[in-house]
Coordinates of C-alpha atoms and ligand atoms in Angstrom, one line a residue:
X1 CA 0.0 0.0 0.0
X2 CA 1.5 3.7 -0.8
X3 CA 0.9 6.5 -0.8
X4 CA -1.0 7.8 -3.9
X5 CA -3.0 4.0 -2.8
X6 CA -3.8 5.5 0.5
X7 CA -4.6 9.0 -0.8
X8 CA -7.0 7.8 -3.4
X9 CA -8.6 5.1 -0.6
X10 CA -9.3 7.7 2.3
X11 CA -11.3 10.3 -1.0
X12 CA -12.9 7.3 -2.4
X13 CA -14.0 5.7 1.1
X14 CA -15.7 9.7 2.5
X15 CA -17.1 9.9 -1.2
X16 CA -18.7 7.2 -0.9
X17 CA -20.1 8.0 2.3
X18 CA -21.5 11.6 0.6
X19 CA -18.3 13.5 1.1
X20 CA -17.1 15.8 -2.2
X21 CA -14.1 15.7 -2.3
X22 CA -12.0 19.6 -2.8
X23 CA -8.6 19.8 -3.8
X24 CA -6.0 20.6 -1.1
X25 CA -5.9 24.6 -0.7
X26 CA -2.6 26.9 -0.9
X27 CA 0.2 26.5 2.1
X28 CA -0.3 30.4 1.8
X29 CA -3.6 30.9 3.8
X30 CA -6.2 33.0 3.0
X31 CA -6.6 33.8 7.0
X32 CA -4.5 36.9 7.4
X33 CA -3.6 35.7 11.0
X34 CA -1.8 32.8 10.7
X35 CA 1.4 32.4 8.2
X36 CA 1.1 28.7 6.9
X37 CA -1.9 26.6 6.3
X38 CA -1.5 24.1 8.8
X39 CA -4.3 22.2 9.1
X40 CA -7.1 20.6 7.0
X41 CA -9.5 23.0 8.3
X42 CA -8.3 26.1 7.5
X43 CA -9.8 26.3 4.4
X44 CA -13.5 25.6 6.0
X45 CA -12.9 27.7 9.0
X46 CA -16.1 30.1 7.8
X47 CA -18.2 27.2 7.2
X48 CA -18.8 26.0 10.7
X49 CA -20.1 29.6 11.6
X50 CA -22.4 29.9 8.3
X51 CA -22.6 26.3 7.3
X52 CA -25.4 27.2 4.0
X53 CA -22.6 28.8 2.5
X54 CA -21.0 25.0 2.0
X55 CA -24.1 24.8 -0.2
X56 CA -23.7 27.2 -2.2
X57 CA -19.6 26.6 -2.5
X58 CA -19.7 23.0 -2.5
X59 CA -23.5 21.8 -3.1
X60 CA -22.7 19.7 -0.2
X61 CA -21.8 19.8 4.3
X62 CA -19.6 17.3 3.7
X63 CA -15.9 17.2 2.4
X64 CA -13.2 15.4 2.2
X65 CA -9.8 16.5 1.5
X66 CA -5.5 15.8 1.3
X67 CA -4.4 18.9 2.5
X68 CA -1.2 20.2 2.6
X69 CA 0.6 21.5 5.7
X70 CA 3.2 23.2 7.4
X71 CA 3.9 23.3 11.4
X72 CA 7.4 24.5 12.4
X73 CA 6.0 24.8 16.2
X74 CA 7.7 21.2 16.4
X75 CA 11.2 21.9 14.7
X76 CA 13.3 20.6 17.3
X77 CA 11.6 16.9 17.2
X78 CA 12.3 16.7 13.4
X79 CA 13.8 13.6 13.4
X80 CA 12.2 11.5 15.1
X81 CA 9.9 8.9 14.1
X82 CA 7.0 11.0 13.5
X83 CA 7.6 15.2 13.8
X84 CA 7.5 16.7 10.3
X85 CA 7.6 20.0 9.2
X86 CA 5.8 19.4 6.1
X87 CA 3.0 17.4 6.0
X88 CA -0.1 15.7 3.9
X89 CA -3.4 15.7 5.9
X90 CA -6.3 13.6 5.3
X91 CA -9.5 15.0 6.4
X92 CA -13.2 14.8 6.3
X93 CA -15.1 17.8 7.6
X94 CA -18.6 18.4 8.3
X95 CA -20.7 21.8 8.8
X96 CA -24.0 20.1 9.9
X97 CA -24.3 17.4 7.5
X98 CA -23.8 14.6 10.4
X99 CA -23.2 13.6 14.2
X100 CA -20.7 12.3 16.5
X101 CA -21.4 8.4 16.0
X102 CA -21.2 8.9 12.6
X103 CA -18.0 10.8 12.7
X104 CA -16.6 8.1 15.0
X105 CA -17.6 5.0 12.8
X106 CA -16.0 6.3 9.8
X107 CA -12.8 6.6 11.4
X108 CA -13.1 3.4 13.4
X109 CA -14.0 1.5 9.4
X110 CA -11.6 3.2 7.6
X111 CA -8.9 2.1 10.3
X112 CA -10.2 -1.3 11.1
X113 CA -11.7 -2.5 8.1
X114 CA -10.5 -0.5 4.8
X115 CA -6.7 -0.8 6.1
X116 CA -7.1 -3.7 8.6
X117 CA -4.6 -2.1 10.8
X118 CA -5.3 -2.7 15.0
X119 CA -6.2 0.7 16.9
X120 CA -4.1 0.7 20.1
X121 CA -6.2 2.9 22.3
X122 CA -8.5 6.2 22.1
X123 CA -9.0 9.4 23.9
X124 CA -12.2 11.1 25.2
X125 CA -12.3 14.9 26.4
X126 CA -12.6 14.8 30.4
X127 CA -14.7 18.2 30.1
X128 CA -13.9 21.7 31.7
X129 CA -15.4 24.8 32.5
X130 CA -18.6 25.2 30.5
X131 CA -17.7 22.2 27.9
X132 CA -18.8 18.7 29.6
X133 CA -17.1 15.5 29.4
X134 CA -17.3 13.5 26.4
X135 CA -19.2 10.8 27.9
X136 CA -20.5 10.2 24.2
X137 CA -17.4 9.7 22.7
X138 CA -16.6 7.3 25.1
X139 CA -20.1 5.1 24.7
X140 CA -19.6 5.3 20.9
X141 CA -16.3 3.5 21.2
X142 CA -17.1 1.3 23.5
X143 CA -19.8 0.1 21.5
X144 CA -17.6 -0.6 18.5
X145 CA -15.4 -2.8 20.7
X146 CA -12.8 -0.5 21.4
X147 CA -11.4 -1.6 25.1
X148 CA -8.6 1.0 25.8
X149 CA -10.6 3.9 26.2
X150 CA -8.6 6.9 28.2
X151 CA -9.8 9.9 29.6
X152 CA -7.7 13.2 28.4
X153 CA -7.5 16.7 28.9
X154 CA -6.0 20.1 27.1
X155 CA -4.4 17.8 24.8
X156 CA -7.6 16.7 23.6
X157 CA -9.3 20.3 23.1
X158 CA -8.5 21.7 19.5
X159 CA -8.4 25.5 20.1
X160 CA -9.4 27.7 17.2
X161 CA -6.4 28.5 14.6
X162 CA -5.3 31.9 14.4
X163 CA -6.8 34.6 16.5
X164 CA -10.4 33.2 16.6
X165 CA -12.3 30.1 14.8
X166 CA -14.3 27.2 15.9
X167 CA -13.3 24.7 18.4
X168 CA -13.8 22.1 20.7
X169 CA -13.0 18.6 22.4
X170 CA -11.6 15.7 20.0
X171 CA -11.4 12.4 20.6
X172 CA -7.8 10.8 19.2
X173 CA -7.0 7.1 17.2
X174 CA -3.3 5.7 18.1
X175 CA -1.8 3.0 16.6
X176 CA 1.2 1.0 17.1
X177 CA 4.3 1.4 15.6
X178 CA 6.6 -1.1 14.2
X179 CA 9.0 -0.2 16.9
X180 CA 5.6 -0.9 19.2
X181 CA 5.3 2.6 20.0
X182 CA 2.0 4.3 20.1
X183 CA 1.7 6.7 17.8
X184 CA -1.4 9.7 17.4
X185 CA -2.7 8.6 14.4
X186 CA -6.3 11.0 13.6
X187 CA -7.5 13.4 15.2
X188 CA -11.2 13.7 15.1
X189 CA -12.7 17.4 16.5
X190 CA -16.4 18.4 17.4
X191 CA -16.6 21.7 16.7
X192 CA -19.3 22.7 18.8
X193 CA -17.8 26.3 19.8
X194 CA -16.4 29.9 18.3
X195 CA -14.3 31.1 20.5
X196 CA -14.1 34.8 19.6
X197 CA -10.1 34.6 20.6
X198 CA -7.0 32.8 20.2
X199 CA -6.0 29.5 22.0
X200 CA -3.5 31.2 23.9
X201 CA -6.6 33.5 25.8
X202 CA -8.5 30.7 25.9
X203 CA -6.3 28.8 28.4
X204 CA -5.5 31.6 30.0
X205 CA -9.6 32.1 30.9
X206 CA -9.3 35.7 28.4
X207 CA -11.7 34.1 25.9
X208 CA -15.4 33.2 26.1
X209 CA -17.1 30.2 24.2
X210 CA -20.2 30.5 22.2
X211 CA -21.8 27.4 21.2
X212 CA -22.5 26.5 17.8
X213 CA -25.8 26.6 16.1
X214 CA -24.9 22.7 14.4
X215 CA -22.0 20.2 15.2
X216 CA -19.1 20.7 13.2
X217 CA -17.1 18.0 12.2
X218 CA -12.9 18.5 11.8
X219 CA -10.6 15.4 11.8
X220 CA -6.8 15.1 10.4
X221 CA -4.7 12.1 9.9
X222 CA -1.0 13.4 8.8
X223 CA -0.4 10.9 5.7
X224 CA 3.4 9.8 6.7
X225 CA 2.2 8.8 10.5
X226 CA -0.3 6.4 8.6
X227 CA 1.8 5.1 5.6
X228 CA 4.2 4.6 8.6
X229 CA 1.7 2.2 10.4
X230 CA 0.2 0.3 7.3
X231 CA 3.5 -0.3 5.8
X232 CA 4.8 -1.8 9.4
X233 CA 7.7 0.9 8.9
X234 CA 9.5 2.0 12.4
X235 CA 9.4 5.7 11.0
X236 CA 8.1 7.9 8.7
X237 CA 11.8 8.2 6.5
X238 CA 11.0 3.9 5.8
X239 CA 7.9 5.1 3.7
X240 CA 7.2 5.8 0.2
X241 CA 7.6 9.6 0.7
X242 CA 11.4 9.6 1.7
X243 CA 14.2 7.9 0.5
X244 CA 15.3 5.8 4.2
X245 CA 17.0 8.5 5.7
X246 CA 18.5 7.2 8.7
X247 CA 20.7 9.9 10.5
X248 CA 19.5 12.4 12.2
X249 CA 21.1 15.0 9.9
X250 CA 19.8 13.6 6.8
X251 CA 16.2 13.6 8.1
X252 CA 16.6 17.2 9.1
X253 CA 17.5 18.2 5.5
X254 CA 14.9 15.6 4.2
X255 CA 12.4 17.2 5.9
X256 CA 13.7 20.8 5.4
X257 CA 14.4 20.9 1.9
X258 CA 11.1 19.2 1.0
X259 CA 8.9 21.8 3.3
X260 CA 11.0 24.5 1.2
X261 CA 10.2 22.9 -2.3
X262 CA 6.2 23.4 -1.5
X263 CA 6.8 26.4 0.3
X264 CA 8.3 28.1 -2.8
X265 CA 5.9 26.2 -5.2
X266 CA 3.3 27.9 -3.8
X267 CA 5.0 31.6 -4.4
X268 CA 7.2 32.0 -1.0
X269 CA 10.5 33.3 -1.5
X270 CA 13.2 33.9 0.7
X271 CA 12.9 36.6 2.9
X272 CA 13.6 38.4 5.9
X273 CA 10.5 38.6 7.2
X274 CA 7.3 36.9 7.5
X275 CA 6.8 33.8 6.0
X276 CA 9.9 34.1 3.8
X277 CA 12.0 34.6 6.9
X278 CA 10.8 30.9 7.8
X279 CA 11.4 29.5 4.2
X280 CA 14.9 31.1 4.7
X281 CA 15.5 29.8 7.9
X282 CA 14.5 26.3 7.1
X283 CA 16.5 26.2 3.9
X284 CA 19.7 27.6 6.4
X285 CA 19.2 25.1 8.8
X286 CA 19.6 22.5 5.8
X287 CA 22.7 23.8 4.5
X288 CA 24.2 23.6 8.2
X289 CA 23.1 19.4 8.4
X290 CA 24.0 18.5 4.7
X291 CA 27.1 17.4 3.8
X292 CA 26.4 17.9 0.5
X293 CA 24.8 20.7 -2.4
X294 CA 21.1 20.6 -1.6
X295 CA 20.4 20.3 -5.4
X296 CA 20.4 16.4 -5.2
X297 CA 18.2 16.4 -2.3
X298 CA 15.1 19.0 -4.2
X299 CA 15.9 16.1 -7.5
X300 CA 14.8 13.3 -5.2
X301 CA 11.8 15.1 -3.6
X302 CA 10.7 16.0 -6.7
X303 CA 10.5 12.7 -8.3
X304 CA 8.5 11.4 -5.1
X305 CA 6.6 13.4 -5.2
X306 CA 5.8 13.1 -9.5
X307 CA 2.2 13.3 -10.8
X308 CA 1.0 14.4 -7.5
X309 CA 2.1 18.0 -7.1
X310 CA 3.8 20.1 -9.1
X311 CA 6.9 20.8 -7.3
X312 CA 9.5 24.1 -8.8
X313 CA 12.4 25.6 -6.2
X314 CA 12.7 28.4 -9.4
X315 CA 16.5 27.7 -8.3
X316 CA 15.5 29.4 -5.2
X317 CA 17.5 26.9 -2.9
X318 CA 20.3 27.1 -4.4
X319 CA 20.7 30.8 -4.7
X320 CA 20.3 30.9 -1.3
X321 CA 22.5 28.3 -0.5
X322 CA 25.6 29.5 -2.4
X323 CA 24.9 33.0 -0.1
X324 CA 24.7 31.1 3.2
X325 CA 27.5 28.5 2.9
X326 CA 30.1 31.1 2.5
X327 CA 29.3 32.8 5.7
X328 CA 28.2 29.4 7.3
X329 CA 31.9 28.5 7.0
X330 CA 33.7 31.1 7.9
X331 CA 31.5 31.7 10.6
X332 CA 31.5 28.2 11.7
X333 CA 35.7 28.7 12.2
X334 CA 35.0 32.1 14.4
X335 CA 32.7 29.5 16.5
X336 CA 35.4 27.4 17.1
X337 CA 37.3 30.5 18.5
X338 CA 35.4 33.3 19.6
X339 CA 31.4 32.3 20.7
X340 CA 29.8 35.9 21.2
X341 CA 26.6 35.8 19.7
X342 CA 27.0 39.9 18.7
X343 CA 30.1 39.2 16.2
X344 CA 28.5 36.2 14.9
X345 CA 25.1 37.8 14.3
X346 CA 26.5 41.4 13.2
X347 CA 29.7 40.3 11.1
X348 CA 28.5 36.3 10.0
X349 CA 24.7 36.9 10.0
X350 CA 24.0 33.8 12.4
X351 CA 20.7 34.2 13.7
X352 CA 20.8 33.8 17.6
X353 CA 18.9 30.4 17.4
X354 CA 21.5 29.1 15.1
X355 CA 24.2 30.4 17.9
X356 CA 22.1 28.4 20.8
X357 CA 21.6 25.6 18.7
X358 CA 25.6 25.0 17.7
X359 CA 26.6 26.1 21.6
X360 CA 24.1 23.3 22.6
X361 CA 25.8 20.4 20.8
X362 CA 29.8 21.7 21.5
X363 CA 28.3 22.0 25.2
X364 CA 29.1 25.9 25.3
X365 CA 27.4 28.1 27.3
X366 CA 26.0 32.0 25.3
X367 CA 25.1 34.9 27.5
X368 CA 22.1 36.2 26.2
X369 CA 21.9 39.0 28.4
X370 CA 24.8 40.3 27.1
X371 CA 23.7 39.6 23.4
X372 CA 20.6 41.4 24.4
X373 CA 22.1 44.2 26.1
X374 CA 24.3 45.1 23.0
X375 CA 21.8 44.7 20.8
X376 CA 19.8 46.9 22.4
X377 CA 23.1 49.6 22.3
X378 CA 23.3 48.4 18.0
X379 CA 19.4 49.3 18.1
X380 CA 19.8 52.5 18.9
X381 CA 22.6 53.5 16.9
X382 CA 21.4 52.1 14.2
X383 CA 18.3 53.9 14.4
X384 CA 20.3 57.0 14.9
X385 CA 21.7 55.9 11.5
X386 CA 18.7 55.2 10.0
X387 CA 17.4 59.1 11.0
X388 CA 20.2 59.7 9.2
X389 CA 18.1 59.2 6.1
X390 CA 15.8 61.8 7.2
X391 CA 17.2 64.7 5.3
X392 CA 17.0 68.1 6.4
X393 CA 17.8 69.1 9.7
X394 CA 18.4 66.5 12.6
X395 CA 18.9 67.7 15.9
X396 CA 17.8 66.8 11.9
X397 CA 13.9 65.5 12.4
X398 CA 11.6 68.9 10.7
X399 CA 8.5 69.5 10.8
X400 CA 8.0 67.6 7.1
X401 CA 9.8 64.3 8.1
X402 CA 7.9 64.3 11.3
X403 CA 4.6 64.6 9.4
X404 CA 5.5 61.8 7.1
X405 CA 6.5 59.5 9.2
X406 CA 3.3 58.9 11.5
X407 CA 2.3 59.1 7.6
X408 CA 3.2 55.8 7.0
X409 CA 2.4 54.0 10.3
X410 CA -0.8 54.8 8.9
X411 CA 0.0 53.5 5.2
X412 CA 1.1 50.6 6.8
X413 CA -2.2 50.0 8.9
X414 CA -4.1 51.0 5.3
X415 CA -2.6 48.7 3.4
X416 CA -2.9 45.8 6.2
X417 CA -6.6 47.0 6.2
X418 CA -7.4 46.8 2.2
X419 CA -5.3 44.1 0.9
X420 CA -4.8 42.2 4.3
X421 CA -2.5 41.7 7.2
X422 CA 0.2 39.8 5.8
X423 CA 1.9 43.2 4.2
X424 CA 4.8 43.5 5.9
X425 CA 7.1 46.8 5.9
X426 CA 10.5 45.8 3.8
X427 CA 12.3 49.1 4.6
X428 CA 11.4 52.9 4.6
X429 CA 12.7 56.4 3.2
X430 CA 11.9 59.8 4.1
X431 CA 12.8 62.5 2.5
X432 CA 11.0 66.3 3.7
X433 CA 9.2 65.7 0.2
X434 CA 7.7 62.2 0.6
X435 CA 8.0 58.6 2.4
X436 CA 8.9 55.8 0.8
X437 CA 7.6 52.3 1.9
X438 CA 8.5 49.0 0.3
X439 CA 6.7 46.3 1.8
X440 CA 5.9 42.8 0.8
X441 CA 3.1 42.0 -1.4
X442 CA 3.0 39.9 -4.8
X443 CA 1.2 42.1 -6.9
X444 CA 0.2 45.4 -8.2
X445 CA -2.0 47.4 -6.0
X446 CA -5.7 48.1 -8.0
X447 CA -6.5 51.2 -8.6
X448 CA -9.4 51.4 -6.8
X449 CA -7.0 49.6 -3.4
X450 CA -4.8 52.4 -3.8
X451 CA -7.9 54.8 -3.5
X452 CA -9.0 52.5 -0.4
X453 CA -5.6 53.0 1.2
X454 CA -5.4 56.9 0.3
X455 CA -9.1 57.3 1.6
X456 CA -8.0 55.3 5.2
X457 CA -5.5 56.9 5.5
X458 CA -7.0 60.4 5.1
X459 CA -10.1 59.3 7.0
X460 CA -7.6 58.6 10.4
X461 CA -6.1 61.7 9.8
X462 CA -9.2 63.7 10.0
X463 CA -10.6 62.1 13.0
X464 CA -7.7 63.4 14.9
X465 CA -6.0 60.5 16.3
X466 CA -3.9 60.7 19.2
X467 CA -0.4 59.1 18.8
X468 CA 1.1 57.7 21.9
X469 CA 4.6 56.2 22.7
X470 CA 4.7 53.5 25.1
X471 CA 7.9 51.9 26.6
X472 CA 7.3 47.9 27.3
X473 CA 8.9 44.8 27.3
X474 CA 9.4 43.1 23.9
X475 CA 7.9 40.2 24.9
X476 CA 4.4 42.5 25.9
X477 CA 4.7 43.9 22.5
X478 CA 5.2 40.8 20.8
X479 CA 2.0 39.8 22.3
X480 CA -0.3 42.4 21.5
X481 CA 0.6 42.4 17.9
X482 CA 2.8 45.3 17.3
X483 CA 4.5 45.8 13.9
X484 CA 8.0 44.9 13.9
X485 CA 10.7 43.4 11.3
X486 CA 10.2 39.3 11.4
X487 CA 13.4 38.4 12.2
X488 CA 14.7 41.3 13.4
X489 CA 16.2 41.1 16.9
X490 CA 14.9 43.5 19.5
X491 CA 16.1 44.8 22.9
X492 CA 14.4 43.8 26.1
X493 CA 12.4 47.2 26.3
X494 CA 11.2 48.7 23.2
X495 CA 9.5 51.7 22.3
X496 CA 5.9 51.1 20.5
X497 CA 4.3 54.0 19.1
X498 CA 0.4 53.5 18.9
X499 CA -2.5 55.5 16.8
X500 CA -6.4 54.8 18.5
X501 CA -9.3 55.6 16.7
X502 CA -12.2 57.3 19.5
X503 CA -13.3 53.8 20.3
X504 CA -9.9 52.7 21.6
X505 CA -9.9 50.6 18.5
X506 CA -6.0 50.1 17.6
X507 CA -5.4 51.4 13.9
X508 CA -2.1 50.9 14.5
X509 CA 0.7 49.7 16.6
X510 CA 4.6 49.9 15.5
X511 CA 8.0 49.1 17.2
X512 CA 9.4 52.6 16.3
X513 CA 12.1 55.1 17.8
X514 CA 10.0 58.1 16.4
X515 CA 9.6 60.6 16.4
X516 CA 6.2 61.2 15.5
X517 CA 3.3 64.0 15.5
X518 CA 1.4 64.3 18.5
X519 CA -2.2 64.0 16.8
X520 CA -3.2 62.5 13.3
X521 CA -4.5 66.4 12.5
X522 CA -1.1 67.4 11.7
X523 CA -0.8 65.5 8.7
X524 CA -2.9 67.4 6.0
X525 CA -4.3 65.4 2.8
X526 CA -2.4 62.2 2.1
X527 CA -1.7 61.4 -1.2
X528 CA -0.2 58.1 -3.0
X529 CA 2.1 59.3 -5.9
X530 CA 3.1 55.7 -7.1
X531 CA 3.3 52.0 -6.3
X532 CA 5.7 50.2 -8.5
X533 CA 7.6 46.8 -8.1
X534 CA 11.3 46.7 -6.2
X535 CA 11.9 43.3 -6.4
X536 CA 9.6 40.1 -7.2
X537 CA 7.4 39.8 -4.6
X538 CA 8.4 43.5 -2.9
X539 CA 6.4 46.2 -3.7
X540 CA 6.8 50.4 -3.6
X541 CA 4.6 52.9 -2.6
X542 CA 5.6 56.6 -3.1
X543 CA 3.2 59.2 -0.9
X544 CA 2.8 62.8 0.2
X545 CA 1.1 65.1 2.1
X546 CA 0.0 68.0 0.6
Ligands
LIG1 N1 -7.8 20.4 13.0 C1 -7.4 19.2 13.6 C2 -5.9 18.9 13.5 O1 -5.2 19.5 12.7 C3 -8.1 18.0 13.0 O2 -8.1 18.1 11.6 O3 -5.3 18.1 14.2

């Protein structure tokens, strides 16, 4: 049994059973608030709130789908017999369309009697707050003939994805191993609640529950985990889907380069931001664990992966690593002598978690108080440098620069607004005629998105916003959302500089040394002069304020 067998089984089996079966969606989400696609339900996340819209989409409640994923929340397990970066899914998913029992059956017969594989045990939900034990769950089992039957807790709650989304208490499938390990198998979710925030709040008691007007259906079973099982491999590297990699190294790469492949077949590029920064970091992290040029490594992927996806690196990986090897090297010989995280981040470019990561295998200790304590001193005089750019004046800043610059915090927050949160700021210019903001976006702006923009922006402006420069601890700004450069390393205090509309709605919220105008009224009309291409995938925008 492999793979494209096990694919075509799980469609056929839910099709069968009244499923339609949709083709997997984009690793690029359309929810502006997470990066990656990393579950099967992403793509149905509106559907369990307004479940007749799966009618009019779909003609149908229920689906069934091979999605593809990405989670790098488990990077440091990659290599073990199941963690994976990159990831099929099979799923069925219901809005409505049918109940738990039947939820549970499926899963049981498709395990049991379509694959013939033994399940090891189950979980239940043991309940909490206002959601109730799964005593359901647990009766539907047992009256399949299940006998290991175990009780669970936050493990077995699927909190909503992003900052809000449906959610609720799954019951799990594990299977043995050839190794005779237990291993999560599917993951089969009730979504019988929105919560209206993210999982973090909810465990933290900052979120409320609202149940759900039907019961949603969610369940995922990662592909490799599965193949794994039915082909009585001790790991996912034995399957059909890798080529038996069996040290650690090689898995990491393995798994790297091929998470990198889909990542840049579905239009990532490198980057140092957002979710370039991860596609860069990921293909970094390769280079440091291969032992030889990546370009065999994206050959083999490709050809497991023929007829299935259409898999094109547009020589991405390599350009990228022929710019990191260099510095990997000679930085890797400065390791050996000097271990200060500042030198090797400022002069070798070594991210601080590759630093940690090589100090933790030669057993070497890093002070990261120091490194933050002199980064906070580079932070500063490199924002003294980047005023520098600020013509005109300095103690330099005017009047004009001044105006322009809480200008395009508020371009920023527009564009974020009209064409979605995933714009991130590339780098800025001000002159005392206009700013100058290149940001990340794949296309050209519309017109009439330009006009959307122009009009946000001169809408905050003439509500007279207040803008307010707060002093808090990165971590504190990291949580409530402000801007800042992905990637970037910040001090332990930094200064956010935030724009309110009357409501105390934030329009905007940016990691920023200012300085800035003390209320949106300064600014006069705003004006967008042009919005051109840099770079593939980096876009322009030229604006004034007249
Ligand atoms: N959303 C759940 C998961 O990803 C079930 O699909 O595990």
């Amino acid at each position: 049994m492999d793979s494209s067998e096990i694919r075509s089984r799980f469609l056929k089996f839910f099709e069968k059973r009244g499923h339609k079966i949709i083709p997997s969606s984009s690793l690029v989400p359309g929810d502006p608030t997470v990066l990656f696609t990393t579950a099967g339900m992403q793509q149905f996340k509106p559907y369990y709130t307004n479940p007749k819209d799966a009618d009019k989409d779909f003609g149908s409640r229920n689906i069934t789908t091979v999605q593809k994923c990405i989670r790098t929340g488990d990077i440091d397990e990659v290599g073990d017999a199941t963690h994976l970066t990159f990831f099929e899914m099979l799923g069925n998913f219901s809005f409505g369309g049918y109940d738990r029992g039947d939820a549970i059956t499926y899963a049981h017969d498709f395990i049991t009697k379509e694959l013939g594989l033994e399940i090891s045990y189950v979980t239940f939900y043991k309940g909490e707050g206002v959601v109730p034990r799964d005593e359901e769950s647990k009766g539907i089992w047992t009256s399949l003939g299940v006998k290991d039957i175990r009780e669970d807790g936050k493990d077995v709650f699927w909190g909503p994805t992003g900052g809000s989304g449906p959610c609720g208490p799954t019951t799990e499938i594990y299977c043995k191993n050839a190794d005779g390990q237990d291993v999560e198998i599917w993951n089969i979710v009730f979504n019988e609640y929105f919560c209206d925030g993210s999982r973090e709040k909810l465990d933290k008691g900052e979120a409320k529950l609202k149940k759900l007007d039907v019961l949603g259906i969610d369940t995922g079973m990662g592909l490799e985990r599965l193949l794994a099982t039915a082909q009585k491999k001790k790991n996912v590297y034995e399957t059909d889907l890798f080529n038996n990699e069996q040290a650690k190294d090689e898995r990491i790469v393995a798994d790297h380069i091929k998470a990198a492949l889909f990542m840049i077949s579905d239009g990532v590029i490198p980057a140092n931001t957002g979710r370039g920064y991860i596609l860069r970091r990921l293909i970094r992290r390769a280079v440091r664990f291969s032992k030889q040029s990546l370009v065999q490594e994206i050959e083999k992927i490709k050809k497991i992966y023929k007829g299935v996806y259409e898999l094109n690196d547009k020589g991405e990986i390599e350009k990228e690593e022929s710019k990191f090897r260099e510095t990997l090297n000679k930085g890797l010989k400065e390791f050996e002598k000097n271990t200060d995280p500042f030198v090797l981040f400022t002069t070798y470019g070594f991210p601080i978690e590759l630093t940690l990561e090589l100090a933790k295998e030669k057993g070497k200790t890093i002070d990261l108080e120091d490194f933050n304590k002199k980064m906070a001193e580079h932070q500063k005089l490199s924002q003294t440098s980047s005023a520098g750019m600020f013509k005109g004046g300095m103690a330099n800043h005017n009047e004009k620069t001044i105006r322009l610059h809480t200008a395009h915090h508020l371009l920023l927050a527009g564009l974020q607004s009209v064409v979605g949160s995933s714009v991130k700021q590339k780098g800025s210019n001000i002159t005392e005629e206009r700013l100058r903001l290149d940001f990340l976006f794949d296309r050209k702006l519309t017109d009439e998105e330009k006009k959307k923009v122009e009009d946000f922006v001169n809408e905050k402006i003439g509500q007279g916003l207040d803008v307010v420069r707060k002093e808090m601890p990165l971590e504190e700004a990291k949580k409530i959302g402000a801007e800042m450069e992905f990637g970037a390393k910040y001090p332990d205090i930094v200064s956010v500089y935030f724009i309110e509309d009357k409501d105390g709605k934030s329009v905007s919220k940016e990691f920023c040394g200012g300085p800035h105008v003390k209320s949106t009224k300064e600014l006069g009309h705003f004006k967008i002069q042009k919005e051109e291409a840099v770079a593939k995938g980096i876009r322009r925008i030229k604006a004034v304020l007249i």
